[in-house]
């Protein structure tokens, strides 16, 4: 049967029953974007989104395996929903990165036999077929492929927001940083055709979206593999060129991207960001470690000095640049002196935001096999030390925002207080503010920053933004 025949069969089966779905997403924005496609497929076959209080008829977990704590949270949740299965015979599906790890699939089979569907990162698009097999044929489904990966275009999509959208521009990763599981579970780097990306963003602009975030494990190596293998079919064959094209699309006011890799931050990319006003000057530049020996062992392909030189160059060329970063503490073999280099970079570079991680050994990676793993207590000590330094810098840095006026999009309601609107500054700082008559989600507004709450600001709407 063709995929759309499965869609029709499932539709027919569940028609008129008001069946609902829920998706629980773990991990990064790429997973969030995949979940929007999962939602699109579920709605296509006739499910509607369950309300917060409702037990859904189908529950999909979209999993992450980048660190151990994401895995533990997943197991906790699957255990919790066993009672839903007993009460309501909810269809339970688990997909995403963790399901590309055979030991995890075995664990699910053994410990959670009530799970109906297991699918991997290369088979998400088969969801209608897998639901068909479960609800019409009463089969248990294991749909996992261990391949380099393909690109599936034109899947339906149900986006979370009406104002800001994620657009995946490339899949997979070829870098094999020695701590990272991603290349094993997401396959090799492959870039979407520029025409497809531009078509999607034009369509978003026509629907009123104002901001897009371009996603990929390594966005600035967009089309690199294709270029190296002579497989490009368009003149838009680099990340910089793609940025110029996207910024020509009318209606799109802001373009962000995550994550770039410092080694691919070539001059043309820096020039494009400097030239293009629509491209956010908040750049995520993952450091991982500030020590050249550790960076070498991580297979990051840059040294401390090269990273600092890149930052210098960006500061000079990109007006209003602000930086965020990822840092791992406690990589195998990391000495106190080597960790000091990480603190040194944090002191030297004015990071607006730091995502800090305790090294988590991932089965199958090079670093996990090393014997010189750092004891947990030391990892935590280093984490706390880094956090303290970071917090002191954030507090000092935040003060300069008070009284400043920012042009923002109203992104939605605040997570913690739905009487308030929420948005982010160009530098990715959360700002919450009271709604005001005549202003709604998706509007551009001028907001004055009033109060510093360390991890967010309170502000006040001043005017309509331009
Ligand atoms: N342990 C801790 N942090 C990790 N990251 C990736 N793999 C690991 C790991 N094994 C972090 C990196 C990456 C971010 C998405 O997650 O900092 O940039
Ligand atoms: Fe993992 Fe490195 Fe690839 Fe990022 S670039 S996904 S850290 S292997």
Tab-separated table of C-alpha atoms and ligand atoms in Angstrom:
chain	number	residue	atom	x	y	z
A	1	UNK	CA	0.000	0.000	0.000
A	2	UNK	CA	1.099	3.587	-0.621
A	3	UNK	CA	1.542	5.931	2.348
A	4	UNK	CA	-1.600	7.903	1.443
A	5	UNK	CA	-3.654	4.699	1.390
A	6	UNK	CA	-2.608	4.148	5.009
A	7	UNK	CA	-3.700	7.705	5.720
A	8	UNK	CA	-7.130	7.007	4.198
A	9	UNK	CA	-7.573	3.722	6.084
A	10	UNK	CA	-6.694	5.278	9.439
A	11	UNK	CA	-8.924	8.269	8.705
A	12	UNK	CA	-11.840	5.963	7.918
A	13	UNK	CA	-11.242	3.928	11.067
A	14	UNK	CA	-11.150	6.835	13.511
A	15	UNK	CA	-13.656	9.123	11.814
A	16	UNK	CA	-16.356	10.617	14.002
A	17	UNK	CA	-14.776	9.436	17.263
A	18	UNK	CA	-13.125	12.727	18.319
A	19	UNK	CA	-9.826	11.011	19.030
A	20	UNK	CA	-7.009	13.097	20.432
A	21	UNK	CA	-3.207	13.109	20.466
A	22	UNK	CA	-0.419	14.292	22.720
A	23	UNK	CA	3.272	14.601	21.870
A	24	UNK	CA	6.001	14.776	24.504
A	25	UNK	CA	9.207	16.186	23.071
A	26	UNK	CA	12.647	15.859	24.620
A	27	UNK	CA	15.833	17.542	23.454
A	28	UNK	CA	16.729	20.154	20.901
A	29	UNK	CA	14.862	22.407	18.489
A	30	UNK	CA	15.385	19.883	15.690
A	31	UNK	CA	13.294	17.480	17.717
A	32	UNK	CA	10.724	20.241	18.305
A	33	UNK	CA	10.538	20.683	14.550
A	34	UNK	CA	10.172	16.921	13.997
A	35	UNK	CA	7.359	16.939	16.561
A	36	UNK	CA	5.581	19.616	14.558
A	37	UNK	CA	5.708	17.221	11.598
A	38	UNK	CA	4.461	14.367	13.806
A	39	UNK	CA	1.570	16.653	14.841
A	40	UNK	CA	0.936	17.424	11.168
A	41	UNK	CA	0.688	13.702	10.348
A	42	UNK	CA	-1.562	12.985	13.330
A	43	UNK	CA	-3.922	15.783	12.332
A	44	UNK	CA	-3.851	14.581	8.734
A	45	UNK	CA	-5.199	11.180	9.778
A	46	UNK	CA	-7.899	12.776	11.929
A	47	UNK	CA	-6.610	13.172	15.501
A	48	UNK	CA	-6.973	16.532	17.250
A	49	UNK	CA	-4.690	17.915	19.967
A	50	UNK	CA	-5.680	16.763	23.455
A	51	UNK	CA	-6.238	19.429	26.094
A	52	UNK	CA	-3.893	19.555	29.101
A	53	UNK	CA	-6.281	17.601	31.369
A	54	UNK	CA	-7.338	15.051	28.785
A	55	UNK	CA	-5.909	11.534	28.469
A	56	UNK	CA	-5.138	11.313	24.734
A	57	UNK	CA	-5.970	8.376	22.462
A	58	UNK	CA	-2.460	8.354	21.053
A	59	UNK	CA	0.675	9.483	22.838
A	60	UNK	CA	3.936	10.013	20.965
A	61	UNK	CA	7.269	10.432	22.727
A	62	UNK	CA	9.935	12.134	20.635
A	63	UNK	CA	13.158	11.222	22.407
A	64	UNK	CA	16.669	12.588	22.862
A	65	UNK	CA	19.845	10.732	23.802
A	66	UNK	CA	22.438	13.501	23.855
A	67	UNK	CA	22.831	13.195	27.644
A	68	UNK	CA	21.798	10.585	30.157
A	69	UNK	CA	19.294	12.791	32.023
A	70	UNK	CA	17.044	13.115	28.943
A	71	UNK	CA	16.905	9.309	28.853
A	72	UNK	CA	16.071	9.023	32.519
A	73	UNK	CA	13.247	11.530	32.201
A	74	UNK	CA	11.811	9.518	29.331
A	75	UNK	CA	11.791	6.264	31.302
A	76	UNK	CA	10.052	8.043	34.179
A	77	UNK	CA	7.326	9.279	31.825
A	78	UNK	CA	6.756	5.922	30.097
A	79	UNK	CA	6.315	4.360	33.515
A	80	UNK	CA	3.791	7.048	34.466
A	81	UNK	CA	1.573	6.501	31.446
A	82	UNK	CA	1.177	2.762	32.012
A	83	UNK	CA	-2.040	3.581	33.857
A	84	UNK	CA	-3.355	5.404	30.764
A	85	UNK	CA	-2.856	2.230	28.805
A	86	UNK	CA	-4.809	0.273	31.391
A	87	UNK	CA	-7.599	2.863	31.690
A	88	UNK	CA	-8.083	3.801	28.068
A	89	UNK	CA	-5.898	1.594	25.846
A	90	UNK	CA	-3.971	4.626	24.645
A	91	UNK	CA	-1.757	3.919	21.626
A	92	UNK	CA	1.806	4.586	22.815
A	93	UNK	CA	4.504	5.405	20.271
A	94	UNK	CA	8.141	6.182	20.949
A	95	UNK	CA	10.365	7.698	18.302
A	96	UNK	CA	13.427	9.847	17.780
A	97	UNK	CA	17.112	9.674	18.583
A	98	UNK	CA	17.043	7.241	21.499
A	99	UNK	CA	15.324	4.624	19.379
A	100	UNK	CA	18.385	4.514	17.114
A	101	UNK	CA	20.254	2.911	20.023
A	102	UNK	CA	19.682	-0.863	20.023
A	103	UNK	CA	20.234	-1.166	23.797
A	104	UNK	CA	17.448	1.350	24.416
A	105	UNK	CA	15.022	-0.462	22.128
A	106	UNK	CA	15.805	-3.689	24.004
A	107	UNK	CA	15.150	-1.964	27.293
A	108	UNK	CA	11.779	-0.651	26.110
A	109	UNK	CA	10.767	-4.080	24.828
A	110	UNK	CA	11.723	-5.722	28.087
A	111	UNK	CA	10.592	-3.201	30.673
A	112	UNK	CA	7.702	-1.463	28.911
A	113	UNK	CA	6.005	-4.155	26.797
A	114	UNK	CA	2.838	-2.032	26.538
A	115	UNK	CA	4.535	0.335	24.063
A	116	UNK	CA	2.866	-0.171	20.653
A	117	UNK	CA	5.090	1.625	18.159
A	118	UNK	CA	8.845	2.176	18.151
A	119	UNK	CA	10.249	4.267	15.319
A	120	UNK	CA	13.615	5.884	14.647
A	121	UNK	CA	14.908	9.130	13.180
A	122	UNK	CA	14.822	7.796	9.613
A	123	UNK	CA	11.255	6.482	9.732
A	124	UNK	CA	9.228	9.317	11.272
A	125	UNK	CA	7.445	9.816	7.954
A	126	UNK	CA	5.917	6.297	8.220
A	127	UNK	CA	3.760	7.229	11.203
A	128	UNK	CA	0.388	6.856	9.387
A	129	UNK	CA	1.423	3.358	8.238
A	130	UNK	CA	2.565	2.449	11.731
A	131	UNK	CA	-0.704	3.663	13.269
A	132	UNK	CA	-2.560	1.629	10.646
A	133	UNK	CA	-0.666	-1.514	11.659
A	134	UNK	CA	-1.408	-0.883	15.325
A	135	UNK	CA	-5.070	0.052	15.278
A	136	UNK	CA	-6.275	-1.954	12.298
A	137	UNK	CA	-3.991	-4.976	12.401
A	138	UNK	CA	-3.257	-5.098	16.100
A	139	UNK	CA	0.465	-5.451	15.442
A	140	UNK	CA	3.400	-4.281	17.539
A	141	UNK	CA	5.531	-2.052	15.325
A	142	UNK	CA	9.337	-1.782	15.292
A	143	UNK	CA	10.243	0.551	12.463
A	144	UNK	CA	13.917	1.463	12.710
A	145	UNK	CA	16.519	1.841	9.984
A	146	UNK	CA	20.264	2.143	10.438
A	147	UNK	CA	21.099	4.219	7.370
A	148	UNK	CA	22.910	7.435	6.445
A	149	UNK	CA	19.536	9.061	5.979
A	150	UNK	CA	17.401	10.704	3.347
A	151	UNK	CA	15.353	13.876	3.178
A	152	UNK	CA	11.572	13.753	3.191
A	153	UNK	CA	9.955	16.874	1.812
A	154	UNK	CA	6.368	18.037	1.953
A	155	UNK	CA	5.315	16.302	5.144
A	156	UNK	CA	2.321	18.011	6.725
A	157	UNK	CA	3.238	20.269	9.612
A	158	UNK	CA	1.318	21.701	12.547
A	159	UNK	CA	3.409	24.528	13.971
A	160	UNK	CA	3.377	25.536	17.604
A	161	UNK	CA	3.541	29.258	16.990
A	162	UNK	CA	1.847	31.552	14.462
A	163	UNK	CA	4.627	34.122	14.565
A	164	UNK	CA	7.979	32.331	14.737
A	165	UNK	CA	8.860	29.180	12.840
A	166	UNK	CA	11.631	26.625	12.802
A	167	UNK	CA	12.894	25.540	9.416
A	168	UNK	CA	15.306	22.630	9.214
A	169	UNK	CA	17.864	23.289	6.468
A	170	UNK	CA	20.078	20.252	6.945
A	171	UNK	CA	20.023	16.914	8.689
A	172	UNK	CA	22.686	14.774	10.314
A	173	UNK	CA	26.278	15.471	11.296
A	174	UNK	CA	29.684	14.379	9.975
A	175	UNK	CA	31.845	15.842	12.719
A	176	UNK	CA	32.022	13.000	15.198
A	177	UNK	CA	32.990	15.088	18.187
A	178	UNK	CA	34.220	12.309	20.440
A	179	UNK	CA	31.657	12.900	23.215
A	180	UNK	CA	28.630	13.139	20.932
A	181	UNK	CA	26.098	10.490	19.968
A	182	UNK	CA	24.327	12.626	17.363
A	183	UNK	CA	26.242	11.460	14.259
A	184	UNK	CA	25.363	7.856	15.170
A	185	UNK	CA	21.636	8.454	15.575
A	186	UNK	CA	20.967	11.191	13.004
A	187	UNK	CA	23.091	9.912	10.133
A	188	UNK	CA	25.305	11.806	7.711
A	189	UNK	CA	25.076	15.465	6.799
A	190	UNK	CA	22.559	16.173	4.065
A	191	UNK	CA	21.202	19.538	3.031
A	192	UNK	CA	17.734	20.361	1.818
A	193	UNK	CA	17.566	21.874	-1.646
A	194	UNK	CA	17.612	25.689	-1.466
A	195	UNK	CA	14.438	25.910	-3.586
A	196	UNK	CA	12.577	23.808	-1.018
A	197	UNK	CA	13.793	25.942	1.885
A	198	UNK	CA	12.930	29.195	0.102
A	199	UNK	CA	9.520	27.821	-0.861
A	200	UNK	CA	8.802	26.898	2.768
A	201	UNK	CA	9.897	30.303	4.079
A	202	UNK	CA	7.955	32.188	1.391
A	203	UNK	CA	4.888	30.205	2.379
A	204	UNK	CA	5.507	31.071	6.041
A	205	UNK	CA	5.828	34.757	5.148
A	206	UNK	CA	2.540	34.579	3.229
A	207	UNK	CA	0.911	33.117	6.309
A	208	UNK	CA	2.116	36.050	8.408
A	209	UNK	CA	5.216	34.540	10.043
A	210	UNK	CA	7.819	37.204	10.761
A	211	UNK	CA	10.719	35.218	12.153
A	212	UNK	CA	12.418	31.990	11.119
A	213	UNK	CA	15.091	29.973	12.864
A	214	UNK	CA	17.165	27.857	10.510
A	215	UNK	CA	18.015	24.544	12.085
A	216	UNK	CA	20.708	21.973	11.598
A	217	UNK	CA	23.284	20.111	13.630
A	218	UNK	CA	25.880	22.170	11.852
A	219	UNK	CA	24.093	24.881	9.854
A	220	UNK	CA	27.119	26.645	8.467
A	221	UNK	CA	28.298	23.540	6.664
A	222	UNK	CA	25.077	23.773	4.612
A	223	UNK	CA	25.699	22.132	1.202
A	224	UNK	CA	29.338	21.413	2.059
A	225	UNK	CA	29.151	17.667	1.445
A	226	UNK	CA	27.193	18.268	-1.748
A	227	UNK	CA	29.747	20.877	-2.879
A	228	UNK	CA	32.659	18.576	-2.159
A	229	UNK	CA	31.039	15.787	-4.145
A	230	UNK	CA	29.970	17.972	-7.062
A	231	UNK	CA	26.315	17.360	-6.283
A	232	UNK	CA	25.001	20.909	-6.030
A	233	UNK	CA	22.307	21.793	-8.545
A	234	UNK	CA	21.826	25.429	-7.610
A	235	UNK	CA	23.957	28.568	-7.407
A	236	UNK	CA	22.862	28.786	-3.764
A	237	UNK	CA	25.468	26.328	-2.583
A	238	UNK	CA	26.636	27.694	0.758
A	239	UNK	CA	25.175	28.869	4.040
A	240	UNK	CA	26.137	32.499	3.338
A	241	UNK	CA	24.394	32.469	-0.038
A	242	UNK	CA	21.323	30.889	1.519
A	243	UNK	CA	21.169	33.692	4.097
A	244	UNK	CA	21.216	36.359	1.374
A	245	UNK	CA	18.356	34.629	-0.458
A	246	UNK	CA	16.216	34.128	2.638
A	247	UNK	CA	16.568	37.797	3.558
A	248	UNK	CA	15.064	38.774	0.197
A	249	UNK	CA	11.744	37.200	1.191
A	250	UNK	CA	9.255	39.936	1.969
A	251	UNK	CA	7.488	39.686	5.286
A	252	UNK	CA	10.283	37.826	7.064
A	253	UNK	CA	11.787	40.348	9.442
A	254	UNK	CA	14.218	38.263	11.444
A	255	UNK	CA	16.384	35.257	10.673
A	256	UNK	CA	18.155	33.217	13.328
A	257	UNK	CA	20.087	29.966	13.081
A	258	UNK	CA	21.375	27.183	15.317
A	259	UNK	CA	23.846	25.629	15.639
A	260	UNK	CA	26.867	26.739	13.697
A	261	UNK	CA	30.291	25.168	14.247
A	262	UNK	CA	33.265	27.499	14.835
A	263	UNK	CA	35.375	25.578	12.303
A	264	UNK	CA	32.869	26.436	9.526
A	265	UNK	CA	32.455	30.080	10.490
A	266	UNK	CA	34.079	31.290	7.295
A	267	UNK	CA	34.499	34.928	6.263
A	268	UNK	CA	31.582	34.791	3.826
A	269	UNK	CA	29.244	33.793	6.686
A	270	UNK	CA	30.537	36.638	8.876
A	271	UNK	CA	30.164	39.055	5.955
A	272	UNK	CA	26.589	37.883	5.295
A	273	UNK	CA	25.608	38.445	8.930
A	274	UNK	CA	27.233	41.870	8.868
A	275	UNK	CA	25.501	42.796	5.592
A	276	UNK	CA	22.042	41.497	6.363
A	277	UNK	CA	20.036	43.500	8.830
A	278	UNK	CA	17.391	40.798	9.148
A	279	UNK	CA	19.893	38.253	10.421
A	280	UNK	CA	19.975	38.336	14.195
A	281	UNK	CA	23.296	39.453	15.601
A	282	UNK	CA	22.880	36.976	18.455
A	283	UNK	CA	25.089	34.073	17.456
A	284	UNK	CA	25.418	30.734	19.161
A	285	UNK	CA	29.048	29.659	18.969
A	286	UNK	CA	29.593	26.387	20.834
A	287	UNK	CA	32.929	26.431	22.670
A	288	UNK	CA	32.702	23.053	24.487
A	289	UNK	CA	36.091	23.553	26.141
A	290	UNK	CA	38.579	26.411	26.429
A	291	UNK	CA	41.622	24.160	26.414
A	292	UNK	CA	43.372	23.288	23.159
A	293	UNK	CA	44.401	19.773	24.239
A	294	UNK	CA	40.865	18.913	25.367
A	295	UNK	CA	39.470	20.438	22.161
A	296	UNK	CA	41.793	18.200	20.157
A	297	UNK	CA	40.636	15.156	22.095
A	298	UNK	CA	37.057	16.265	21.512
A	299	UNK	CA	37.836	16.405	17.765
A	300	UNK	CA	36.551	19.976	17.581
A	301	UNK	CA	39.170	21.080	14.999
A	302	UNK	CA	40.008	24.459	16.577
A	303	UNK	CA	42.245	25.635	19.399
A	304	UNK	CA	41.562	28.071	22.223
A	305	UNK	CA	43.490	30.733	20.304
A	306	UNK	CA	41.602	30.109	17.085
A	307	UNK	CA	38.286	30.367	18.905
A	308	UNK	CA	39.300	33.653	20.531
A	309	UNK	CA	40.582	34.997	17.212
A	310	UNK	CA	37.282	34.087	15.560
A	311	UNK	CA	35.365	35.901	18.302
A	312	UNK	CA	37.581	38.964	17.814
A	313	UNK	CA	36.978	38.965	14.102
A	314	UNK	CA	33.212	38.630	14.600
A	315	UNK	CA	33.133	41.420	17.173
A	316	UNK	CA	34.903	43.698	14.724
A	317	UNK	CA	32.771	42.864	11.713
A	318	UNK	CA	29.270	42.310	13.115
A	319	UNK	CA	27.559	45.358	14.625
A	320	UNK	CA	25.857	44.675	17.993
A	321	UNK	CA	27.124	41.106	18.058
A	322	UNK	CA	26.195	39.072	21.093
A	323	UNK	CA	27.270	35.517	21.701
A	324	UNK	CA	25.947	32.447	23.413
A	325	UNK	CA	27.724	29.138	23.814
A	326	UNK	CA	27.696	25.509	24.950
A	327	UNK	CA	30.288	24.254	27.410
A	328	UNK	CA	30.944	20.725	28.639
A	329	UNK	CA	32.712	20.243	31.971
A	330	UNK	CA	34.405	17.047	33.043
A	331	UNK	CA	35.392	15.612	29.666
A	332	UNK	CA	37.546	12.489	30.258
A	333	UNK	CA	41.061	13.379	31.362
A	334	UNK	CA	40.275	17.092	31.884
A	335	UNK	CA	42.680	18.442	34.509
A	336	UNK	CA	42.120	21.420	36.821
A	337	UNK	CA	44.493	23.507	34.679
A	338	UNK	CA	42.655	22.535	31.526
A	339	UNK	CA	39.336	23.445	33.108
A	340	UNK	CA	40.896	26.787	34.117
A	341	UNK	CA	41.297	27.528	30.397
A	342	UNK	CA	37.527	27.173	29.991
A	343	UNK	CA	36.990	29.683	32.810
A	344	UNK	CA	39.566	31.911	31.162
A	345	UNK	CA	37.633	31.991	27.886
A	346	UNK	CA	34.414	32.735	29.795
A	347	UNK	CA	36.137	35.648	31.502
A	348	UNK	CA	37.488	36.953	28.207
A	349	UNK	CA	34.432	36.560	25.967
A	350	UNK	CA	31.282	38.402	26.870
A	351	UNK	CA	28.802	35.515	26.472
A	352	UNK	CA	25.180	36.612	26.927
A	353	UNK	CA	24.131	33.053	27.544
A	354	UNK	CA	25.985	29.856	28.382
A	355	UNK	CA	24.436	26.418	28.190
A	356	UNK	CA	26.469	24.348	30.613
A	357	UNK	CA	26.627	20.571	30.541
A	358	UNK	CA	28.204	17.937	32.701
A	359	UNK	CA	29.944	15.418	30.466
A	360	UNK	CA	27.754	12.342	30.085
A	361	UNK	CA	29.373	9.217	28.592
A	362	UNK	CA	27.395	7.999	25.585
A	363	UNK	CA	27.742	4.333	24.693
A	364	UNK	CA	29.464	3.849	21.345
A	365	UNK	CA	31.343	7.162	21.336
A	366	UNK	CA	35.138	7.414	21.494
A	367	UNK	CA	35.241	9.421	24.742
A	368	UNK	CA	32.965	6.997	26.589
A	369	UNK	CA	35.574	4.234	26.097
A	370	UNK	CA	38.292	6.187	27.898
A	371	UNK	CA	39.459	4.946	31.252
A	372	UNK	CA	40.226	8.385	32.655
A	373	UNK	CA	36.623	9.393	33.308
A	374	UNK	CA	36.288	12.266	35.778
A	375	UNK	CA	34.573	11.415	39.086
A	376	UNK	CA	31.025	12.790	39.444
A	377	UNK	CA	31.920	14.960	42.440
A	378	UNK	CA	34.642	16.752	40.519
A	379	UNK	CA	32.396	17.213	37.490
A	380	UNK	CA	29.768	18.806	39.728
A	381	UNK	CA	32.336	21.019	41.440
A	382	UNK	CA	33.523	22.308	38.080
A	383	UNK	CA	29.961	22.833	36.945
A	384	UNK	CA	29.227	24.914	40.068
A	385	UNK	CA	32.391	26.914	39.608
A	386	UNK	CA	31.510	27.728	36.015
A	387	UNK	CA	27.922	28.535	36.989
A	388	UNK	CA	29.081	30.993	39.627
A	389	UNK	CA	31.318	32.797	37.195
A	390	UNK	CA	28.535	32.850	34.597
A	391	UNK	CA	25.935	34.180	37.048
A	392	UNK	CA	28.187	36.971	38.211
A	393	UNK	CA	28.695	38.013	34.618
A	394	UNK	CA	24.950	37.814	33.817
A	395	UNK	CA	24.023	40.012	36.770
A	396	UNK	CA	26.516	42.684	35.866
A	397	UNK	CA	25.595	42.515	32.202
A	398	UNK	CA	21.814	42.715	32.796
A	399	UNK	CA	22.046	46.091	34.472
A	400	UNK	CA	22.899	47.738	31.183
A	401	UNK	CA	19.482	46.684	29.811
A	402	UNK	CA	17.407	48.623	32.369
A	403	UNK	CA	15.702	51.596	30.721
A	404	UNK	CA	16.552	50.487	27.177
A	405	UNK	CA	13.831	50.130	24.544
A	406	UNK	CA	13.679	47.067	22.308
A	407	UNK	CA	11.625	46.310	19.226
A	408	UNK	CA	10.205	42.826	19.764
A	409	UNK	CA	7.643	40.401	18.370
A	410	UNK	CA	5.025	39.269	20.821
A	411	UNK	CA	5.820	35.550	20.691
A	412	UNK	CA	3.007	34.289	22.888
A	413	UNK	CA	1.805	34.037	26.441
A	414	UNK	CA	4.326	33.664	29.226
A	415	UNK	CA	4.903	30.038	30.294
A	416	UNK	CA	4.651	30.915	33.978
A	417	UNK	CA	1.856	33.468	33.843
A	418	UNK	CA	-0.584	33.428	30.981
A	419	UNK	CA	-1.815	36.911	31.835
A	420	UNK	CA	1.514	38.167	30.511
A	421	UNK	CA	2.993	38.260	27.028
A	422	UNK	CA	6.482	36.958	26.389
A	423	UNK	CA	9.162	37.805	23.907
A	424	UNK	CA	12.929	37.795	23.512
A	425	UNK	CA	15.376	40.556	22.821
A	426	UNK	CA	17.780	40.300	19.923
A	427	UNK	CA	20.192	38.899	22.472
A	428	UNK	CA	17.762	36.122	23.417
A	429	UNK	CA	16.843	37.516	26.834
A	430	UNK	CA	13.291	36.700	27.874
A	431	UNK	CA	11.103	39.759	28.430
A	432	UNK	CA	7.604	39.456	29.894
A	433	UNK	CA	5.136	42.320	29.809
A	434	UNK	CA	1.463	43.031	30.390
A	435	UNK	CA	-0.830	42.935	27.378
A	436	UNK	CA	-2.161	46.270	26.219
A	437	UNK	CA	-5.250	47.067	24.228
A	438	UNK	CA	-4.700	46.879	20.481
A	439	UNK	CA	-1.691	44.538	20.731
A	440	UNK	CA	-1.765	40.858	19.965
A	441	UNK	CA	0.508	37.842	19.503
A	442	UNK	CA	2.594	38.276	16.346
A	443	UNK	CA	2.666	42.091	16.571
A	444	UNK	CA	5.886	44.074	16.688
A	445	UNK	CA	6.104	46.316	19.717
A	446	UNK	CA	8.498	48.634	21.446
A	447	UNK	CA	9.093	47.484	24.983
A	448	UNK	CA	11.001	49.281	27.696
A	449	UNK	CA	12.972	47.007	30.047
A	450	UNK	CA	12.078	47.845	33.643
A	451	UNK	CA	13.110	45.074	36.045
A	452	UNK	CA	16.052	42.674	36.132
A	453	UNK	CA	15.068	39.189	37.345
A	454	UNK	CA	18.416	37.599	36.386
A	455	UNK	CA	16.982	35.012	33.957
A	456	UNK	CA	14.293	37.311	32.572
A	457	UNK	CA	13.248	40.949	32.460
A	458	UNK	CA	9.949	42.624	33.117
A	459	UNK	CA	9.078	45.314	30.604
A	460	UNK	CA	6.324	47.628	29.475
A	461	UNK	CA	4.814	48.142	26.033
A	462	UNK	CA	5.513	51.635	24.779
A	463	UNK	CA	4.450	51.757	21.152
A	464	UNK	CA	3.803	49.723	18.053
A	465	UNK	CA	7.113	48.593	16.586
A	466	UNK	CA	8.223	49.174	13.019
B	1	LIG	N1	27.750	15.085	27.498
B	1	LIG	C1	27.463	16.362	27.826
B	1	LIG	N2	27.083	17.285	26.945
B	1	LIG	C2	26.974	16.915	25.651
B	1	LIG	N3	26.629	17.621	24.561
B	1	LIG	C3	26.665	16.784	23.498
B	1	LIG	N4	27.045	15.551	23.896
B	1	LIG	C4	27.257	15.611	25.232
B	1	LIG	C5	27.650	14.684	26.197
B	1	LIG	N5	27.949	13.417	25.882
B	1	LIG	C6	26.303	19.049	24.572
B	1	LIG	C7	27.241	19.854	23.683
B	1	LIG	C8	26.364	20.226	22.537
B	1	LIG	C9	25.021	20.337	23.194
B	1	LIG	C10	23.863	20.272	22.261
B	1	LIG	O1	25.006	19.246	24.076
B	1	LIG	O2	27.652	20.994	24.397
B	1	LIG	O3	26.756	21.435	21.922
B	2	LIG	FE1	27.561	16.457	18.095
B	2	LIG	FE2	29.783	17.759	17.328
B	2	LIG	FE3	27.908	17.040	15.500
B	2	LIG	FE4	27.370	18.991	17.282
B	2	LIG	S1	28.977	19.044	15.675
B	2	LIG	S2	26.006	17.266	16.682
B	2	LIG	S3	28.453	18.287	19.090
B	2	LIG	S4	29.167	15.641	16.715
